[in-house]
CSV table of C-alpha atoms and ligand atoms in Angstrom, one decimal:
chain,number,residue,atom,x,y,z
A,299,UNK,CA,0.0,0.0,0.0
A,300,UNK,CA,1.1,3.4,-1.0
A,301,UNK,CA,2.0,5.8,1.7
A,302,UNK,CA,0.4,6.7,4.7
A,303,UNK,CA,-3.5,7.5,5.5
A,304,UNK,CA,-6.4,7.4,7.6
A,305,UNK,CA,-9.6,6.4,6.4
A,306,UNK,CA,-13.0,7.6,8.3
A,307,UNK,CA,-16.3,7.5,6.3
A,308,UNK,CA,-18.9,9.0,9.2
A,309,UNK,CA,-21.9,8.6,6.7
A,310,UNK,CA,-24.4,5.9,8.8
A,311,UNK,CA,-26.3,3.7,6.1
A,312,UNK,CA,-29.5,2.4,6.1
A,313,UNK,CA,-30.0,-0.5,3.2
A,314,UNK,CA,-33.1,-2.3,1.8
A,315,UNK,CA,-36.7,-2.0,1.4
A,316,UNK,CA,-37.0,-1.1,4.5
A,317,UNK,CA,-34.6,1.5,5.4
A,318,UNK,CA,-37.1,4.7,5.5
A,319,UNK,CA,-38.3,3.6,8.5
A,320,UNK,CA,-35.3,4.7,9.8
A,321,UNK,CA,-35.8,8.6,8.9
A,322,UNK,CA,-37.5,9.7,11.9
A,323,UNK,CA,-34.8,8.3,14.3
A,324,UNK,CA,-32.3,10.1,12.5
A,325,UNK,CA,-34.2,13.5,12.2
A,326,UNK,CA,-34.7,13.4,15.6
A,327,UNK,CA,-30.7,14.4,16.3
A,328,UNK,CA,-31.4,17.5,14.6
A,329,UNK,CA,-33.0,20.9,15.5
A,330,UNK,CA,-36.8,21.7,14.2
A,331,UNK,CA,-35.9,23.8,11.1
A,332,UNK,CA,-35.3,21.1,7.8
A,333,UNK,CA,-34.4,22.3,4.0
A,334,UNK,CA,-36.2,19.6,2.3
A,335,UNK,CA,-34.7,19.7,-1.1
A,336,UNK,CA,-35.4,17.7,-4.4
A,337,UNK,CA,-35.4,17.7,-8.4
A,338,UNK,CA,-38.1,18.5,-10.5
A,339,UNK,CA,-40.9,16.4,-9.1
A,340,UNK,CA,-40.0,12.7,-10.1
A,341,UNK,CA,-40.2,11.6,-6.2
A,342,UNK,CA,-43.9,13.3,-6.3
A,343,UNK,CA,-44.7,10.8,-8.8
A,344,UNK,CA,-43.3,7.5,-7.2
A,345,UNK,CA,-44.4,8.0,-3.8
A,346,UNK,CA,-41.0,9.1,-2.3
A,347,UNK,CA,-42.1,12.5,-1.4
A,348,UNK,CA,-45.2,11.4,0.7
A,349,UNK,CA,-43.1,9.1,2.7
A,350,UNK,CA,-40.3,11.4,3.4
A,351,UNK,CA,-42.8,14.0,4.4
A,352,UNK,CA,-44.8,11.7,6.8
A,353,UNK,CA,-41.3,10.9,8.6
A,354,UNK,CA,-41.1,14.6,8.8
A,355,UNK,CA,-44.2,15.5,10.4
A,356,UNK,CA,-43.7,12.9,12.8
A,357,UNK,CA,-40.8,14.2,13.7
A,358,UNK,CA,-42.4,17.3,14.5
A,359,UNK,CA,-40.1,19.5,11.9
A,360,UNK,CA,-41.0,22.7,10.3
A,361,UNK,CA,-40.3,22.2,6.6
A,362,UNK,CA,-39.1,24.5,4.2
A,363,UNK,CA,-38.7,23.2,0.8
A,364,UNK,CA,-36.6,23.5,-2.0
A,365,UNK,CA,-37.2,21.9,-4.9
A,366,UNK,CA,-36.2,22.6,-8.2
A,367,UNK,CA,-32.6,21.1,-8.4
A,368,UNK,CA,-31.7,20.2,-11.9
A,369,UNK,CA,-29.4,17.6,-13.3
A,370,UNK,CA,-26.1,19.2,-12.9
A,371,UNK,CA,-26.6,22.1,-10.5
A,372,UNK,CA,-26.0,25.3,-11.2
A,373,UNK,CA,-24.3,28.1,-9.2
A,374,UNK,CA,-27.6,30.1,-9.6
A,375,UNK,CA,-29.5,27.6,-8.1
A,376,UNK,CA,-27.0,27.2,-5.0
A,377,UNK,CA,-27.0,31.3,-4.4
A,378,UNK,CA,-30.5,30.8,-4.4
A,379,UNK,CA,-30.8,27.7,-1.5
A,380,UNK,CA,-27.9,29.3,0.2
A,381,UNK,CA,-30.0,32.5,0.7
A,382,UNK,CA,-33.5,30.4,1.7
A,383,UNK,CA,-31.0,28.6,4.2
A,384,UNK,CA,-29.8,31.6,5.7
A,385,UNK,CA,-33.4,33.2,5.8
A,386,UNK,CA,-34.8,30.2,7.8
A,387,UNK,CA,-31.2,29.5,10.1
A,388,UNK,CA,-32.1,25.8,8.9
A,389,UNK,CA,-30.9,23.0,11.0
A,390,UNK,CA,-30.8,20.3,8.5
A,391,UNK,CA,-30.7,19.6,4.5
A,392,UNK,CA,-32.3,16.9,3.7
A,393,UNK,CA,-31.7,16.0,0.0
A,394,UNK,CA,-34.0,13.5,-1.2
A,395,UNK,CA,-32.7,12.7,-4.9
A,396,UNK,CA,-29.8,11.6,-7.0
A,397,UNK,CA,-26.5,12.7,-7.5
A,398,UNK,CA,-27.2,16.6,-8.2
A,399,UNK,CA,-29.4,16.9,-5.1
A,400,UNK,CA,-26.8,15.3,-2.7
A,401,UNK,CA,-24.3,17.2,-4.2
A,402,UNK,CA,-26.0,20.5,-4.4
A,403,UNK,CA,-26.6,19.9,-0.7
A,404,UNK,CA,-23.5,19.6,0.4
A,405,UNK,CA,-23.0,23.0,-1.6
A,406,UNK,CA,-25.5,24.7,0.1
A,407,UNK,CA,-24.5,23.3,3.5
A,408,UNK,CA,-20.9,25.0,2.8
A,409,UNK,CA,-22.2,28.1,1.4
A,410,UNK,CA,-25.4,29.3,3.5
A,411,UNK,CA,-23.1,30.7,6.1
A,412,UNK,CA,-19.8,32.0,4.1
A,413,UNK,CA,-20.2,35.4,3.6
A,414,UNK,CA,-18.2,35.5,-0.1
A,415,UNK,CA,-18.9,33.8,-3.5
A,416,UNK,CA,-19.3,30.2,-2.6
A,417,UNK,CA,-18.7,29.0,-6.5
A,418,UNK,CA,-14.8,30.7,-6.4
A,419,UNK,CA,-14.0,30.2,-2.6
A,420,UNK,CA,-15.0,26.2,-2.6
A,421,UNK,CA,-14.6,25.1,-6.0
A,422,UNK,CA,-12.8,27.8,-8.4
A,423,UNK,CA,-10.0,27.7,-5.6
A,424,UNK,CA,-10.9,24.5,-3.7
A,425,UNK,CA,-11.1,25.7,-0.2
A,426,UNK,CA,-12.5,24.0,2.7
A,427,UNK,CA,-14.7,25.5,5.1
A,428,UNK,CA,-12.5,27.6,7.5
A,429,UNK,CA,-12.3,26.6,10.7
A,430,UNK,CA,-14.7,28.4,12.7
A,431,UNK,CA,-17.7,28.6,9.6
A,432,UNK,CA,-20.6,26.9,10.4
A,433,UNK,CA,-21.9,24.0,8.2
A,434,UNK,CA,-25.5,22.4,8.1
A,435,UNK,CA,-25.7,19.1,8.5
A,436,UNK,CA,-27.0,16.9,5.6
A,437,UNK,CA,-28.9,14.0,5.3
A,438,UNK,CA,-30.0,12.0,2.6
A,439,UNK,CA,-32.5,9.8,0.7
A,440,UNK,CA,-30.7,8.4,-2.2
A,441,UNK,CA,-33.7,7.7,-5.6
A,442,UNK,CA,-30.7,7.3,-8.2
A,443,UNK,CA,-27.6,5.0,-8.2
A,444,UNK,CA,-24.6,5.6,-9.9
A,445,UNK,CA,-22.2,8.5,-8.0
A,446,UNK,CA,-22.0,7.8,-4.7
A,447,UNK,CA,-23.0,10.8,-3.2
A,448,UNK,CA,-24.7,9.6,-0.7
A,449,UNK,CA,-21.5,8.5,0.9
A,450,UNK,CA,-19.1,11.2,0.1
A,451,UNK,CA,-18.1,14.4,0.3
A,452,UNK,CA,-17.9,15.1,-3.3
A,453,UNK,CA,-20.0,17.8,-5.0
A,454,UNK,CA,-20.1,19.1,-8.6
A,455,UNK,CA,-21.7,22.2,-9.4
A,456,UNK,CA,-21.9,24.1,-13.3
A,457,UNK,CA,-21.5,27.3,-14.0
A,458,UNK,CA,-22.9,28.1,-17.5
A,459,UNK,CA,-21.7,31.8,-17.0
A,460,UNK,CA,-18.1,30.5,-17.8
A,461,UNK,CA,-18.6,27.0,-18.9
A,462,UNK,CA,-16.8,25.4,-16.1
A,463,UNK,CA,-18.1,22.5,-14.2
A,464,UNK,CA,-16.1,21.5,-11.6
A,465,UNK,CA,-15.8,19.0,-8.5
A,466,UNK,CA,-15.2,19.6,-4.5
A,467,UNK,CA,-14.1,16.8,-2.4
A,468,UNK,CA,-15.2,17.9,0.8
A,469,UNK,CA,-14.0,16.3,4.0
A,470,UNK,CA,-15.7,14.7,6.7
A,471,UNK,CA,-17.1,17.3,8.1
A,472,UNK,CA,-19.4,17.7,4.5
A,473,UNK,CA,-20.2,14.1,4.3
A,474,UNK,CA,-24.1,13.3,4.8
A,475,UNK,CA,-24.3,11.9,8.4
A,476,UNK,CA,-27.0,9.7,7.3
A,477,UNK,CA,-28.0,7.8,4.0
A,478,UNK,CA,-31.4,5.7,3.4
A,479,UNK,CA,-30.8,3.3,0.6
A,480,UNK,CA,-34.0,1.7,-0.5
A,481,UNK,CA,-33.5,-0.4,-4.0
A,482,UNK,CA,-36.9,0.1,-4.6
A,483,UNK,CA,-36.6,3.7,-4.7
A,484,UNK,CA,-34.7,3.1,-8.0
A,485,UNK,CA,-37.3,1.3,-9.5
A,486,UNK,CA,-38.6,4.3,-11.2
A,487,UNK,CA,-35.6,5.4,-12.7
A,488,UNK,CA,-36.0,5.3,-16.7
A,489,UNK,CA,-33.7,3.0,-17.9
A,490,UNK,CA,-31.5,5.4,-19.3
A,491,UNK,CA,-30.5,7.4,-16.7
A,492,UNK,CA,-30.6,3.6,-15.1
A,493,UNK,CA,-27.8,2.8,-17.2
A,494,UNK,CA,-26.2,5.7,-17.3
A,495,UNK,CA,-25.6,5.5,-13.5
A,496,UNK,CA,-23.6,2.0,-14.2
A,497,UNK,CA,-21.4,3.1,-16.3
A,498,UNK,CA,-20.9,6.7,-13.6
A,499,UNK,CA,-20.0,3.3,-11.0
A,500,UNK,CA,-17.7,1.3,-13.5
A,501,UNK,CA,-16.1,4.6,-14.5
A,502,UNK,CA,-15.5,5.6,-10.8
A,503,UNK,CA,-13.7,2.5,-10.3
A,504,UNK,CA,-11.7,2.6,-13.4
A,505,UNK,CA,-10.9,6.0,-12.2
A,506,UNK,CA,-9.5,4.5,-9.4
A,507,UNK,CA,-7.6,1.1,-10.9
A,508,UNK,CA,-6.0,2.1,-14.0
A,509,UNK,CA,-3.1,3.7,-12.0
A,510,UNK,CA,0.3,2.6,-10.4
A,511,UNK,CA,1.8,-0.5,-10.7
A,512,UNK,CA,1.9,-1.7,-7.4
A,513,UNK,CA,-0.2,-5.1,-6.6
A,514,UNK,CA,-2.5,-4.2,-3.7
A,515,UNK,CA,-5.6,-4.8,-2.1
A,516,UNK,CA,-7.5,-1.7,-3.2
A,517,UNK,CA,-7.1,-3.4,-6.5
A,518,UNK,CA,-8.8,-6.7,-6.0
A,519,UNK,CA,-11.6,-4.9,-4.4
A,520,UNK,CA,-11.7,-2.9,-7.5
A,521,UNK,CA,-12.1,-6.0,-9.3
A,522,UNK,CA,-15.1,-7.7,-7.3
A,523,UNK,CA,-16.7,-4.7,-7.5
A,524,UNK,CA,-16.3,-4.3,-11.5
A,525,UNK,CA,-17.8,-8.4,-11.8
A,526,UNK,CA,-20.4,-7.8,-9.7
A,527,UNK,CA,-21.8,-4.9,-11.5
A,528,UNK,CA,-21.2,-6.5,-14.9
A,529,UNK,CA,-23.2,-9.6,-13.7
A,530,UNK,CA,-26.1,-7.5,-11.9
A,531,UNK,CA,-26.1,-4.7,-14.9
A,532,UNK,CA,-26.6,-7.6,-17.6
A,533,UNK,CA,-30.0,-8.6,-15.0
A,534,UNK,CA,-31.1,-5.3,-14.7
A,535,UNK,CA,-31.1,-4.0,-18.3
A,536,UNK,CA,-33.6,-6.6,-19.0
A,537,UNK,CA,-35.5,-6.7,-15.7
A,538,UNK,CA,-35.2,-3.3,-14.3
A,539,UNK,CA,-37.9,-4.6,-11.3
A,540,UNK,CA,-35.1,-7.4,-10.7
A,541,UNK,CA,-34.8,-6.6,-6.6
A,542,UNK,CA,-31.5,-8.7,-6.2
A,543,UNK,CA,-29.5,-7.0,-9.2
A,544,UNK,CA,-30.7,-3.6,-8.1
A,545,UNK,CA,-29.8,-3.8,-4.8
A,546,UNK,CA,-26.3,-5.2,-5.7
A,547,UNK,CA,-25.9,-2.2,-8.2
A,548,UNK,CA,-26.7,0.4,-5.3
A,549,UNK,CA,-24.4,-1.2,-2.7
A,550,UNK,CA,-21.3,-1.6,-5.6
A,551,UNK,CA,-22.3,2.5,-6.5
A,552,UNK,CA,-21.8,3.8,-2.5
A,553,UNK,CA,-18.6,1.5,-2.4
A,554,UNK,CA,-17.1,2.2,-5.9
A,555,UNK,CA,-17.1,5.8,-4.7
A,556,UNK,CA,-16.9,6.4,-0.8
A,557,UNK,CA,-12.7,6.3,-0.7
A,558,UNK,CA,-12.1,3.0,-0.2
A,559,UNK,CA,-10.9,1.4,-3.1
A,560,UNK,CA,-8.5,4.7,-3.6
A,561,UNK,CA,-6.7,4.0,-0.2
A,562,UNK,CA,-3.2,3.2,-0.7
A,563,UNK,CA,-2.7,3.8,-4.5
A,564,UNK,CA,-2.5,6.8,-7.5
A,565,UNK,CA,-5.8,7.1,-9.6
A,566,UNK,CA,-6.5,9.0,-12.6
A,567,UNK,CA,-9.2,10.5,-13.1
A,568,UNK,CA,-8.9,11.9,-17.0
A,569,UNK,CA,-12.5,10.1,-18.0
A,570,UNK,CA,-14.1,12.4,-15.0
A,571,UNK,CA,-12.5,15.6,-16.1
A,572,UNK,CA,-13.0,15.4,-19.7
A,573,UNK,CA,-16.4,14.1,-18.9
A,574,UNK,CA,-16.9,17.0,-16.6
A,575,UNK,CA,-15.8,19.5,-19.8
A,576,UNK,CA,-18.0,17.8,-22.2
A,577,UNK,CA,-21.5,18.5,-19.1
A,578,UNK,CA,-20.3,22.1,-19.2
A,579,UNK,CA,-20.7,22.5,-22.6
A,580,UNK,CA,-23.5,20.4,-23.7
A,581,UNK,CA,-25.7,19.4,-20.2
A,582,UNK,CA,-25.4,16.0,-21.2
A,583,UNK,CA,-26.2,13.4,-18.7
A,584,UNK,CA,-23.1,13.1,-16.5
A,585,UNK,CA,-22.9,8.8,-17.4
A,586,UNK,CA,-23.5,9.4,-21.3
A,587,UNK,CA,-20.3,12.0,-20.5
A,588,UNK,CA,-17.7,9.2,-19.5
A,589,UNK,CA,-19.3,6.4,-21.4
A,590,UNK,CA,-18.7,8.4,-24.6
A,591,UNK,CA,-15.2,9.2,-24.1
A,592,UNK,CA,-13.6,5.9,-22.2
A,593,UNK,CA,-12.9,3.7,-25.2
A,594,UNK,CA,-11.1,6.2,-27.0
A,595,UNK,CA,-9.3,7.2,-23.5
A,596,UNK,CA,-8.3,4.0,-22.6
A,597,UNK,CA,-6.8,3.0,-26.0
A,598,UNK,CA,-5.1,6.2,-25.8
A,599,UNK,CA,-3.4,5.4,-22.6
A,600,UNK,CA,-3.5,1.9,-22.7
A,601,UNK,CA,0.8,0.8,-23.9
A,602,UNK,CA,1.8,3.2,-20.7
A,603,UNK,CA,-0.1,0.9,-18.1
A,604,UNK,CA,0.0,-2.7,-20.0
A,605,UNK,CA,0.2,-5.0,-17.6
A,606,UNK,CA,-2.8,-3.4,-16.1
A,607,UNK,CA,-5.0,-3.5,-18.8
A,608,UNK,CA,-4.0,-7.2,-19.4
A,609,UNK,CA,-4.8,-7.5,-15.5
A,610,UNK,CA,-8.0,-6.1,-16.7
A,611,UNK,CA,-8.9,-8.2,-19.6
A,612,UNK,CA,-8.3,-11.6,-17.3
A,613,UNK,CA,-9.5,-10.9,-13.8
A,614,UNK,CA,-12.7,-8.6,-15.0
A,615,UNK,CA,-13.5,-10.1,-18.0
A,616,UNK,CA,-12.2,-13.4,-17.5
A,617,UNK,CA,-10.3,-13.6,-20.7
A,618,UNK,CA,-7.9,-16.3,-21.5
A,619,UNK,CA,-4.3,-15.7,-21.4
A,620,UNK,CA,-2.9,-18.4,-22.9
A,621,UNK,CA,-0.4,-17.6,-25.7
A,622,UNK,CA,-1.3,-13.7,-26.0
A,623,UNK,CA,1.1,-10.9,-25.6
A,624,UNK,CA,0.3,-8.2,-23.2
A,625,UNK,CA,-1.3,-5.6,-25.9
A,626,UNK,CA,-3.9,-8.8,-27.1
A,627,UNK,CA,-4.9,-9.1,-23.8
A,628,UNK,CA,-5.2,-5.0,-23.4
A,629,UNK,CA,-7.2,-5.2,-26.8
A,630,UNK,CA,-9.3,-7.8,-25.9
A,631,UNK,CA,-10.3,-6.3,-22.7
A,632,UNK,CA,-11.1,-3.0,-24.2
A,633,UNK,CA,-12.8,-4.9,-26.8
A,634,UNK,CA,-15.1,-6.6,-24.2
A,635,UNK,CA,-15.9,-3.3,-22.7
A,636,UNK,CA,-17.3,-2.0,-25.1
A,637,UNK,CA,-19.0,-4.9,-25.9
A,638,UNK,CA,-20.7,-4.7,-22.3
A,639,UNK,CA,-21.6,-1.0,-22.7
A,640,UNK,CA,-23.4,-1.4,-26.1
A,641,UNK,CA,-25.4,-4.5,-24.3
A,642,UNK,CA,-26.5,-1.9,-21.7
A,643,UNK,CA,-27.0,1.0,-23.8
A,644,UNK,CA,-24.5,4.1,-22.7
A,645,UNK,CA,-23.3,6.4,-25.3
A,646,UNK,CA,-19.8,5.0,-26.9
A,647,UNK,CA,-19.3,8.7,-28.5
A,648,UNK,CA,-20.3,12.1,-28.0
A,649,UNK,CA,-22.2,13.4,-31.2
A,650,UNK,CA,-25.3,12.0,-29.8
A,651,UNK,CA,-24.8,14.3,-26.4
A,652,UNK,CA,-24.2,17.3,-29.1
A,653,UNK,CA,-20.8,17.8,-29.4
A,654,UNK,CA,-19.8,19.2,-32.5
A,655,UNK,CA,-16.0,19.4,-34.0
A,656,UNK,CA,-15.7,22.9,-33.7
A,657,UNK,CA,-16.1,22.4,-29.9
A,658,UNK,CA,-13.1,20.3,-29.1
A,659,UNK,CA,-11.0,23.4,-28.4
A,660,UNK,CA,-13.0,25.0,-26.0
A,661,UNK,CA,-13.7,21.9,-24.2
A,662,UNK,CA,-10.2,20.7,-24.0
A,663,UNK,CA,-9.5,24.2,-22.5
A,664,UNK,CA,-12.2,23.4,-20.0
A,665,UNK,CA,-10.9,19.9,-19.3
A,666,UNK,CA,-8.8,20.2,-15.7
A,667,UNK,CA,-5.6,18.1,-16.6
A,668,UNK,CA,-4.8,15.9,-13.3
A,669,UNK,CA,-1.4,13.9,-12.7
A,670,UNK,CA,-0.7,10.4,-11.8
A,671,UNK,CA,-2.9,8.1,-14.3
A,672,UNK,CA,-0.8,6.4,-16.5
A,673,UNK,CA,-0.5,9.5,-18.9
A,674,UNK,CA,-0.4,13.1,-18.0
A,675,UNK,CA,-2.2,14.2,-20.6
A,676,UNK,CA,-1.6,17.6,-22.7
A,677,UNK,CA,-4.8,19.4,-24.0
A,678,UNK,CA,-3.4,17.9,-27.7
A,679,UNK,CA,-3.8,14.5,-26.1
A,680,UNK,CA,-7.5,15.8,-25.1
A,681,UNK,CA,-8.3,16.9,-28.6
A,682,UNK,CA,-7.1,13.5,-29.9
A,683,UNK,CA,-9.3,11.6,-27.7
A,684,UNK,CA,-12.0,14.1,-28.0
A,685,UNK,CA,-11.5,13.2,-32.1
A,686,UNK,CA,-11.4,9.7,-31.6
A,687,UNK,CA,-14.9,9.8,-29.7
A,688,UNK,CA,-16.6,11.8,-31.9
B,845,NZQ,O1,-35.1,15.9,-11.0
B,845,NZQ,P1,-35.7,14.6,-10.5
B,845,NZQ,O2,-37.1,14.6,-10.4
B,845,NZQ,O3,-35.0,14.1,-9.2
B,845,NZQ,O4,-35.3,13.5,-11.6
B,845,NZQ,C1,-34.0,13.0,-11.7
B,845,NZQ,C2,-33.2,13.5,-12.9
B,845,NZQ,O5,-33.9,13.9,-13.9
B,845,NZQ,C3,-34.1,11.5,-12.2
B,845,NZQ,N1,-34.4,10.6,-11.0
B,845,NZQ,C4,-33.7,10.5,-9.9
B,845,NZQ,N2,-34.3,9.6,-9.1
B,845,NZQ,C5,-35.4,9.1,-9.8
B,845,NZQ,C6,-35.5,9.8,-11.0
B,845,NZQ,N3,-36.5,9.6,-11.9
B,845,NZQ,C7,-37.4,8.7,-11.5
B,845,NZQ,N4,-37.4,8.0,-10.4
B,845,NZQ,C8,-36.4,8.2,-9.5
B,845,NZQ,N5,-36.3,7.4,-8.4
B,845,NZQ,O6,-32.9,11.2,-12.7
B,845,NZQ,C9,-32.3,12.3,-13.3
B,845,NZQ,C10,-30.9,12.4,-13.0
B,845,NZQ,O7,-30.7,12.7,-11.6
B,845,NZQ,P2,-29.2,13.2,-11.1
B,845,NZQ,O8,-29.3,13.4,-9.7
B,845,NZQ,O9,-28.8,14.4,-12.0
B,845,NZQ,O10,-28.3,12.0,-11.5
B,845,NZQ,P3,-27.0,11.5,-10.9
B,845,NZQ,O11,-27.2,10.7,-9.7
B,845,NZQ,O12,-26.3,10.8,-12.0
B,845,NZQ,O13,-26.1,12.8,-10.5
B,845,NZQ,C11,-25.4,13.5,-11.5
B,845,NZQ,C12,-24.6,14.6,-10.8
B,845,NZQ,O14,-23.7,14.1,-9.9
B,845,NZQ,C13,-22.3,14.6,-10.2
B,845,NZQ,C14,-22.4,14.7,-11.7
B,845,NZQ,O15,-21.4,15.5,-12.2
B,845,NZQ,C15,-23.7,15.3,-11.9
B,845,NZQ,O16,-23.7,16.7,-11.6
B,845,NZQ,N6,-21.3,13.6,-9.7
B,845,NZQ,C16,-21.1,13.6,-8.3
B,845,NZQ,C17,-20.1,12.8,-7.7
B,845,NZQ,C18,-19.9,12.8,-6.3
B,845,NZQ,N7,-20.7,13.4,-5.5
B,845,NZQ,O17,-18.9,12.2,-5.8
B,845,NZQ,C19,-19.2,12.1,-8.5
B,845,NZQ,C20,-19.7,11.8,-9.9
B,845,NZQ,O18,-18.6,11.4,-10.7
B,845,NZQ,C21,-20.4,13.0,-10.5
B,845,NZQ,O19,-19.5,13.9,-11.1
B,846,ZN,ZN1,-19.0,10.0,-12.0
C-alpha cells in the first residue's frame, strides 16, 4: 500500500426496502428547522415525497422546501438555496434525490453561512470550510444509483456563465451523516439514466484502478466490484424490477465511490475531467459524458499501463491468457468493454450528447488536466481523444 493515510467514512447507512423507517430516528438528532430539497418532481410521482414527508411531520419538523434542483446544478440555483437557508437559520438539509441533489446539498450546506462567493471560494480555488464557519448538516435519501454521493463528500456544481463545471471533495465534516438506501426507490428510474448511473459506477472505479503499478488490495476490491456490476447490470437492463440486481448495483455504487478502493494507490481520473468538460458544454447526462469518451481514452493510454490493462482483460473479463502478448490481452479487454456498454446502452461517443467538431477546443480548454494516471495528458492529447470519440 502506497504511503500513509487514515480512512474515516462517518456517513451511517440504512439499506433495503425497509430502510425509510429509519428517517425519523435520524431527524430526531437534529434541530426543528429542515431544508427539504429535491429535483423536479419525479419523487412526487413514485411516492418518495409522501413518505419522506410523513417521517417529517412525525418528527415534528418545520419544513421549508426546495425543490427545483436540476441535473447538474448550477451556481444560480446554490445562491439561491444558500439564501433560503440563511433566511430560515435551517438546521438540516435533507436531499431527497440523486446525485445533483446530494451534491448540491453539500454545496448549500458550505455556502449558506460564508459570507463570499461560494462558487470561487470552494470550488474555483478548492477551499475548505475555514475553521470556525458553520456548516449544516446533511442527510439523505438516495432515488438514483450511480455517483455515490450519498457516501461522500464530493459535490459538482456548473457554471454556465463560464462554462466550467467542476468538483469539491469535501471532507468529513461535508459528508451526509446519514443515508437511506432503498433499492426500490430506484425502480422508477427510466432505464437510461438507469444505465447511465452503471457506467458513472464502473467509471469511478476505473478512475481509481487504471493507475500505479503496485499489486494491492485496493485493486482486487476494485475487481469484485467491477464483476459484480457487470453480472447485476446484464439482470437489470432486462429486468429493471429485478430486486437482487438492483440492490447489488446500489451497494457496488456507494462503495465504488466512498474512498475506499483509492486507499493506498494513485488514480486518474482523466474520463471524469473530460467528462466533466463535455456537461459544461452540452448538459449531457453526466454517465452518457464518460461512457462516450472511455474507449477512446483507454486506447489512448493503454501501452503506458499494459500490464494493467491485461490485468483487466483476465480478472474482470475473464479472458484467457494463454499464448497472447500483453497488448492482445489490453485489446481484448477493451474490446469486451465495449462490448458490455453497447449491451446496456450508454453512449460510446459524443455526437449523440451534441458535441460538434468545432467544440473540441474550448472543451479541452475546459478539461482540468490531473497527474498520476498512466499519462499526464496535454490538452493535444485531449483533442485526440476528443477526435477519436466523436
Ligand atoms: O429531478 P428529479 O425529479 O429528481 O429527476 C432525476 C433527474 O432527472 C431523475 N431521477 C432521480 N431519481 C429518480 C429519478 N427519476 C425517476 N425515479 C427516481 N427514483 O434522474 C435524473 C438524473 O438525476 P441526477 O441526480 O442528476 O443523476 P446522478 O445521480 O447521475 O447525478 C449526477 C450529478 O452528480 C455529479 C455529476 O457530475 C452530476 O452533476 N457527480 C457527483 C459525484 C460525487 N458526489 O462524488 C461524482 C460523480 O462522478 C459525478 O461527477
Ligand atoms: Zn462520475
Amino acid at each position: 500500500m502506497l504511503g500513509n493515510f487514515s480512512y474515516c467514512n462517518p456517513t451511517k447507512l440504512y439499506f433495503g426496502e425497509d430502510a425509510q423507517n429509519n428517517l425519523t430516528t435520524e431527524l430526531q438528532k437534529y434541530g426543528p428547522k429542515v431544508l427539504l430539497t429535491y429535483g423536479s418532481g419525479s419523487i412526487k410521482k413514485n411516492g418518495i415525497y409522501d413518505e419522506v414527508l410523513s417521517a417529517l411531520h412525525a418528527s415534528g419538523k418545520k419544513i421549508i422546501e426546495l425543490p427545483g434542483v436540476m441535473p447538474n446544478p448550477t451556481t444560480d440555483k446554490l445562491l439561491e438555496g444558500a439564501e433560503l437557508a440563511r433566511r430560515h437559520n435551517v438546521d438540516l438539509i435533507l436531499a431527497v434525490g440523486g446525485g445533483s441533489t446530494i451534491d448540491y446539498a453539500k454545496a448549500v450546506s458550505v455556502a449558506t453561512w460564508y459570507d463570499g462567493d461560494p462558487w470561487e471560494h470552494f470550488y474555483l480555488r478548492q477551499n475548505e470550510p475555514d475553521a470556525g464557519q458553520r456548516i449544516i448538516p446533511v442527510g439523505s435519501v438516495l432515488t438514483m444509483v450511480g455517483t455515490g454521493s450519498e457516501m461522500n463528500g464530493g459535490s459538482v456544481i456548473t457554471n454556465h456563465l463560464t462554462k466550467m463545471k467542476i468538483g469539491k471533495v469535501f471532507g468529513t465534516n461535508v459528508m451526509p451523516r446519514f443515508a437511506i438506501l432503498n433499492p426500490r426507490y430506484t425502480f422508477s428510474v427510466p432505464q437510461r439514466q438507469m444505465v447511465s448511473g452503471i457506467f458513472d459506477i464502473m467509471s469511478h472505479i476505473m478512475e481509481q484502478y487504471f493507475s500505479g503499478t503496485d499489486n494491492n488490495t485496493s485493486d482486487y476490491l476494485a475487481e469484485g466490484l467491477m464483476r459484480s456490476l457487470i453480472h447485476s447490470s446484464r439482470i437489470a437492463v432486462k429486468n429493471p424490477q429485478d430486486y437482487e440486481a438492483r440492490s447489488n448495483i446500489m451497494w457496488t455504487s456507494t462503495w465504488a465511490l466512498n474512498t475506499l478502493i483509492g486507499m493506498g494507490k494513485t488514480q486518474d481520473w482523466m474520463v471524469h475531467m473530460i467528462g466533466h468538460a463535455i456537461g459544461a458544454h452540452t448538459n449531457a447526462t453526466h454517465g452518457m459524458t464518460l461512457s462516450g469518451v472511455s474507449i477512446a481514452y483507454y486506447h489512448h493510454i493503454k501501452t503506458y499501463g499494459l500490464a494493467k490493462f491485461a490485468r483487466f482483460a483476465t480478472a474482470v473479463w475473464n479472458i484467457h491468457e494463454a499464448g497472447k502478448s500483453e497488448e492482445q490481452l489490453a485489446n481484448e479487454g477493451l474490446e469486451a468493454l465495449l462490448a458490455w456498454m453497447k449491451e446496456i446502452g450508454v453512449a460510446t461517443e459524443i455526437t449523440s450528447l451534441g458535441v460538434t467538431e468545432d467544440m473540441l477546443g474550448d472543451i479541452a480548454d475546459a478539461t482540468v488536466l490531473m497527474k498520476a494516471g498512466y499519462k499526464d495528458l496535454t490538452r493535444e492529447d485531449v483533442i485526440t481523444i476528443l477526435k477519436n470519440s466523436l
